[in-house]
One Martini backbone bead per residue (centre of mass of N, CA, C, O) as a GRO file, in nm:
protein
  214
    1MET     BB    1  10.650  11.664  12.593
    2LYS     BB    2  10.759  11.337  12.703
    3LEU     BB    3  11.018  11.111  12.653
    4TYR     BB    4  11.094  10.781  12.766
    5GLY     BB    5  11.405  10.649  12.704
    6SER     BB    6  11.634  10.505  12.414
    7PRO     BB    7  11.730  10.579  12.084
    8GLY     BB    8  11.802  10.277  12.041
    9ALA     BB    9  11.550  10.163  12.092
   10PRO     BB   10  11.291  10.035  11.908
   11CYS     BB   11  11.045  10.161  12.043
   12THR     BB   12  11.154  10.451  12.098
   13ALA     BB   13  11.218  10.486  11.744
   14ARG     BB   14  10.922  10.481  11.689
   15VAL     BB   15  10.824  10.732  11.820
   16LEU     BB   16  11.032  10.949  11.718
   17LEU     BB   17  10.944  10.933  11.427
   18CYS     BB   18  10.659  11.025  11.468
   19LEU     BB   19  10.757  11.301  11.591
   20GLU     BB   20  10.899  11.380  11.362
   21GLU     BB   21  10.724  11.378  11.121
   22VAL     BB   22  10.497  11.576  11.283
   23GLY     BB   23  10.656  11.808  11.425
   24ALA     BB   24  10.705  11.789  11.690
   25GLU     BB   25  10.742  11.889  12.050
   26TYR     BB   26  11.018  11.750  12.233
   27GLU     BB   27  11.142  11.538  12.521
   28LEU     BB   28  11.438  11.368  12.570
   29VAL     BB   29  11.459  11.101  12.798
   30THR     BB   30  11.705  10.948  12.926
   31LEU     BB   31  11.788  10.644  13.023
   32SER     BB   32  11.946  10.395  13.233
   33MET     BB   33  11.970  10.061  13.169
   34PRO     BB   34  12.205   9.937  13.308
   35THR     BB   35  12.074  10.058  13.612
   36GLY     BB   36  11.782  10.026  13.619
   37GLU     BB   37  11.580  10.287  13.571
   38HIS     BB   38  11.330  10.129  13.434
   39LYS     BB   39  11.262   9.988  13.763
   40GLY     BB   40  11.213  10.205  13.893
   41PRO     BB   41  10.969  10.414  14.078
   42VAL     BB   42  10.957  10.651  13.872
   43HIS     BB   43  10.885  10.463  13.604
   44LEU     BB   44  10.646  10.275  13.725
   45ALA     BB   45  10.458  10.526  13.709
   46ARG     BB   46  10.447  10.514  13.394
   47ASN     BB   47  10.538  10.184  13.367
   48PRO     BB   48  10.442   9.884  13.521
   49PHE     BB   49  10.662   9.719  13.370
   50GLY     BB   50  10.956   9.858  13.304
   51GLN     BB   51  10.929   9.998  13.011
   52ILE     BB   52  11.012  10.109  12.700
   53PRO     BB   53  10.824  10.362  12.660
   54ALA     BB   54  10.736  10.696  12.786
   55LEU     BB   55  10.444  10.941  12.780
   56GLU     BB   56  10.432  11.283  12.851
   57ASP     BB   57  10.114  11.474  12.846
   58GLY     BB   58  10.076  11.630  13.095
   59ASP     BB   59   9.851  11.435  13.263
   60LEU     BB   60   9.944  11.239  13.027
   61VAL     BB   61  10.025  10.860  13.048
   62LEU     BB   62  10.217  10.670  12.846
   63PHE     BB   63  10.212  10.350  12.697
   64GLU     BB   64  10.323  10.182  12.452
   65SER     BB   65  10.437  10.248  12.128
   66ARG     BB   66  10.185  10.209  11.946
   67ALA     BB   67  10.001  10.385  12.127
   68ILE     BB   68  10.170  10.657  12.109
   69SER     BB   69  10.194  10.670  11.802
   70ARG     BB   70   9.885  10.710  11.757
   71TYR     BB   71   9.861  10.953  11.924
   72VAL     BB   72  10.068  11.157  11.775
   73VAL     BB   73   9.904  11.135  11.492
   74ARG     BB   74   9.659  11.232  11.620
   75LYS     BB   75   9.736  11.508  11.705
   76TYR     BB   76   9.919  11.591  11.440
   77LYS     BB   77   9.735  11.608  11.255
   78THR     BB   78   9.695  11.701  10.897
   79LYS     BB   79   9.701  11.710  10.538
   80ALA     BB   80  10.021  11.666  10.539
   81SER     BB   81   9.961  11.458  10.829
   82ASP     BB   82   9.806  11.149  10.761
   83LEU     BB   83   9.846  10.841  10.894
   84LEU     BB   84   9.554  10.707  10.936
   85LYS     BB   85   9.317  10.774  10.765
   86GLU     BB   86   9.021  10.849  10.916
   87GLY     BB   87   8.849  10.974  10.688
   88ASN     BB   88   8.900  10.694  10.601
   89LEU     BB   89   8.779  10.374  10.611
   90SER     BB   90   8.947  10.221  10.411
   91GLU     BB   91   9.224  10.336  10.457
   92SER     BB   92   9.246  10.281  10.768
   93THR     BB   93   9.208   9.962  10.759
   94MET     BB   94   9.476   9.908  10.611
   95VAL     BB   95   9.630  10.015  10.816
   96ASP     BB   96   9.550   9.837  11.056
   97VAL     BB   97   9.629   9.574  10.900
   98TRP     BB   98   9.933   9.658  10.907
   99LEU     BB   99   9.992   9.683  11.185
  100GLU     BB  100   9.930   9.387  11.256
  101VAL     BB  101  10.124   9.242  11.096
  102GLU     BB  102  10.382   9.378  11.230
  103ALA     BB  103  10.307   9.256  11.500
  104GLN     BB  104  10.224   8.954  11.423
  105GLN     BB  105  10.461   8.877  11.183
  106TYR     BB  106  10.714   9.051  11.169
  107ASN     BB  107  10.847   9.103  11.450
  108PRO     BB  108  10.858   8.804  11.531
  109ALA     BB  109  11.091   8.739  11.316
  110ILE     BB  110  11.281   9.003  11.344
  111SER     BB  111  11.385   9.022  11.639
  112PRO     BB  112  11.540   8.775  11.694
  113ILE     BB  113  11.777   8.845  11.482
  114VAL     BB  114  11.867   9.107  11.598
  115PHE     BB  115  11.927   9.009  11.886
  116GLN     BB  116  12.141   8.801  11.796
  117SER     BB  117  12.320   8.986  11.571
  118PHE     BB  118  12.339   9.250  11.756
  119ILE     BB  119  12.276   9.293  12.084
  120LEU     BB  120  12.450   9.079  12.171
  121PRO     BB  121  12.715   9.143  12.040
  122LYS     BB  122  12.734   9.448  12.126
  123MET     BB  123  12.588   9.485  12.420
  124ARG     BB  124  12.693   9.173  12.565
  125GLY     BB  125  12.911   9.001  12.428
  126ALA     BB  126  12.754   8.762  12.307
  127THR     BB  127  12.669   8.457  12.154
  128PRO     BB  128  12.498   8.368  11.881
  129ASP     BB  129  12.214   8.183  11.780
  130GLN     BB  130  12.180   8.039  11.487
  131ALA     BB  131  11.922   7.866  11.504
  132ILE     BB  132  11.733   8.122  11.569
  133ILE     BB  133  11.800   8.255  11.317
  134ASP     BB  134  11.738   8.056  11.089
  135THR     BB  135  11.431   8.017  11.169
  136ASN     BB  136  11.345   8.326  11.148
  137LEU     BB  137  11.428   8.374  10.854
  138GLU     BB  138  11.217   8.180  10.747
  139LYS     BB  139  10.983   8.354  10.835
  140LEU     BB  140  11.039   8.610  10.706
  141LYS     BB  141  11.041   8.495  10.410
  142LYS     BB  142  10.738   8.475  10.426
  143VAL     BB  143  10.666   8.763  10.491
  144LEU     BB  144  10.797   8.882  10.218
  145GLU     BB  145  10.620   8.739  10.018
  146VAL     BB  146  10.386   8.932  10.085
  147TYR     BB  147  10.501   9.179  10.070
  148GLU     BB  148  10.577   9.158   9.736
  149ALA     BB  149  10.280   9.144   9.657
  150ARG     BB  150  10.170   9.408   9.782
  151LEU     BB  151  10.404   9.623   9.634
  152SER     BB  152  10.337   9.536   9.345
  153ASN     BB  153  10.033   9.700   9.382
  154SER     BB  154  10.187   9.922   9.608
  155LYS     BB  155  10.385  10.155   9.737
  156TYR     BB  156  10.240  10.075   9.991
  157LEU     BB  157  10.093   9.889  10.235
  158ALA     BB  158   9.780  10.061  10.245
  159GLY     BB  159   9.878  10.200   9.964
  160ASP     BB  160   9.930  10.523   9.778
  161PHE     BB  161  10.032  10.592  10.089
  162PHE     BB  162  10.180  10.711  10.365
  163SER     BB  163  10.209  10.526  10.699
  164LEU     BB  164  10.235  10.402  10.998
  165ALA     BB  165  10.278  10.116  10.871
  166ASP     BB  166  10.562  10.200  10.759
  167LEU     BB  167  10.685  10.314  10.989
  168SER     BB  168  10.693  10.058  11.214
  169HIS     BB  169  10.944   9.928  11.044
  170PHE     BB  170  11.216  10.044  11.112
  171SER     BB  171  11.396   9.970  11.349
  172TYR     BB  172  11.432   9.669  11.291
  173THR     BB  173  11.524   9.711  10.989
  174LYS     BB  174  11.749   9.872  11.045
  175TYR     BB  175  11.926   9.656  11.197
  176LEU     BB  176  11.918   9.448  10.989
  177MET     BB  177  12.097   9.614  10.801
  178ALA     BB  178  12.345   9.569  11.021
  179THR     BB  179  12.347   9.301  10.883
  180PRO     BB  180  12.387   9.017  10.690
  181TYR     BB  181  12.063   8.978  10.673
  182GLY     BB  182  11.957   9.197  10.498
  183SER     BB  183  12.009   9.079  10.228
  184VAL     BB  184  11.717   8.961  10.199
  185PHE     BB  185  11.594   9.180  10.033
  186GLU     BB  186  11.679   9.136   9.771
  187SER     BB  187  11.465   8.914   9.718
  188TYR     BB  188  11.275   9.197   9.712
  189PRO     BB  189  11.232   9.452   9.508
  190HIS     BB  190  10.981   9.595   9.632
  191VAL     BB  191  11.081   9.598   9.950
  192LYS     BB  192  11.352   9.762   9.860
  193ALA     BB  193  11.205  10.012   9.749
  194TRP     BB  194  11.027  10.091  10.005
  195TRP     BB  195  11.289  10.122  10.207
  196ASP     BB  196  11.417  10.333  10.049
  197ASP     BB  197  11.198  10.542  10.054
  198ILE     BB  198  11.147  10.581  10.342
  199THR     BB  199  11.465  10.619  10.451
  200SER     BB  200  11.457  10.924  10.275
  201ARG     BB  201  11.351  11.055  10.507
  202PRO     BB  202  11.436  11.281  10.726
  203ALA     BB  203  11.345  11.140  10.975
  204PHE     BB  204  11.487  10.884  10.948
  205LYS     BB  205  11.764  11.005  10.936
  206LYS     BB  206  11.755  11.114  11.216
  207VAL     BB  207  11.702  10.872  11.395
  208ALA     BB  208  11.921  10.697  11.272
  209ALA     BB  209  12.175  10.874  11.406
  210GLY     BB  210  12.076  10.765  11.719
  211MET     BB  211  12.151  10.501  11.670
  212MET     BB  212  12.293  10.216  11.658
  213GLY     BB  213  12.578  10.204  11.460
  214SER     BB  214  12.567  10.496  11.317
   0.00000   0.00000   0.00000
C-alpha cells in the first residue's frame, strides 16, 4: 500500500492518521509540491484533479482523503479498531452524521483561518488577510457552540466511542492550535477536553510530529 502526498498537507495527514490508528503497513511517497510534481502526468493518472493524497493498494487507486480514510478503516477493521461502527446501524449513522458535520460545517470555517494565519505566512511568506480570519472565526465559534452542546452529553462526537468522526478533525485543528486563534477552544471546555483526549493517542502524536511547525 502506497500513499502519495506530503506529510505536512492536512488531507495527507488525515489519511496518515487513519493508517497509523489501524496499524496498517504502508509506504509514504512524498511528492514535491513546490516543483508541481502533483500536477505532472504520473500523478494525474492517480488523481485526475492533480491533488494529494492518492492511495495505491494493488490495482486499486483511490483519491479524495475522506474516501481513502473510509477505505483504510474498513479494510483494517477489527473488534479493537472499528472506527465506522458498521455493525450497528444507529452508531454507524451517528458516525456518518458527524463526518458530514466535519466536512460541511467545521472544515469550511476552520480551513480559511489555517490558510491565512499558518500556511500563508509560514510557507509562502505572504501577509494574512485579517478580514477573512475574523469572518471565519465567527463562523467557527458558532460551529463550536454546537460541538460544545454535543460533547457535554457524549465523550466523543458520534457517541461514547472513538470513531473516524473524531479522527477526521485532526489535521486542520492541529494547525489552528499552532496559531493565536487556537485559544478559541478555551471558551468551550467540553470541546477542549475532547481535543486533549484524542490528541493523546499514540497515532495522533506520531503523525503530528511529521507535520509543519512541529
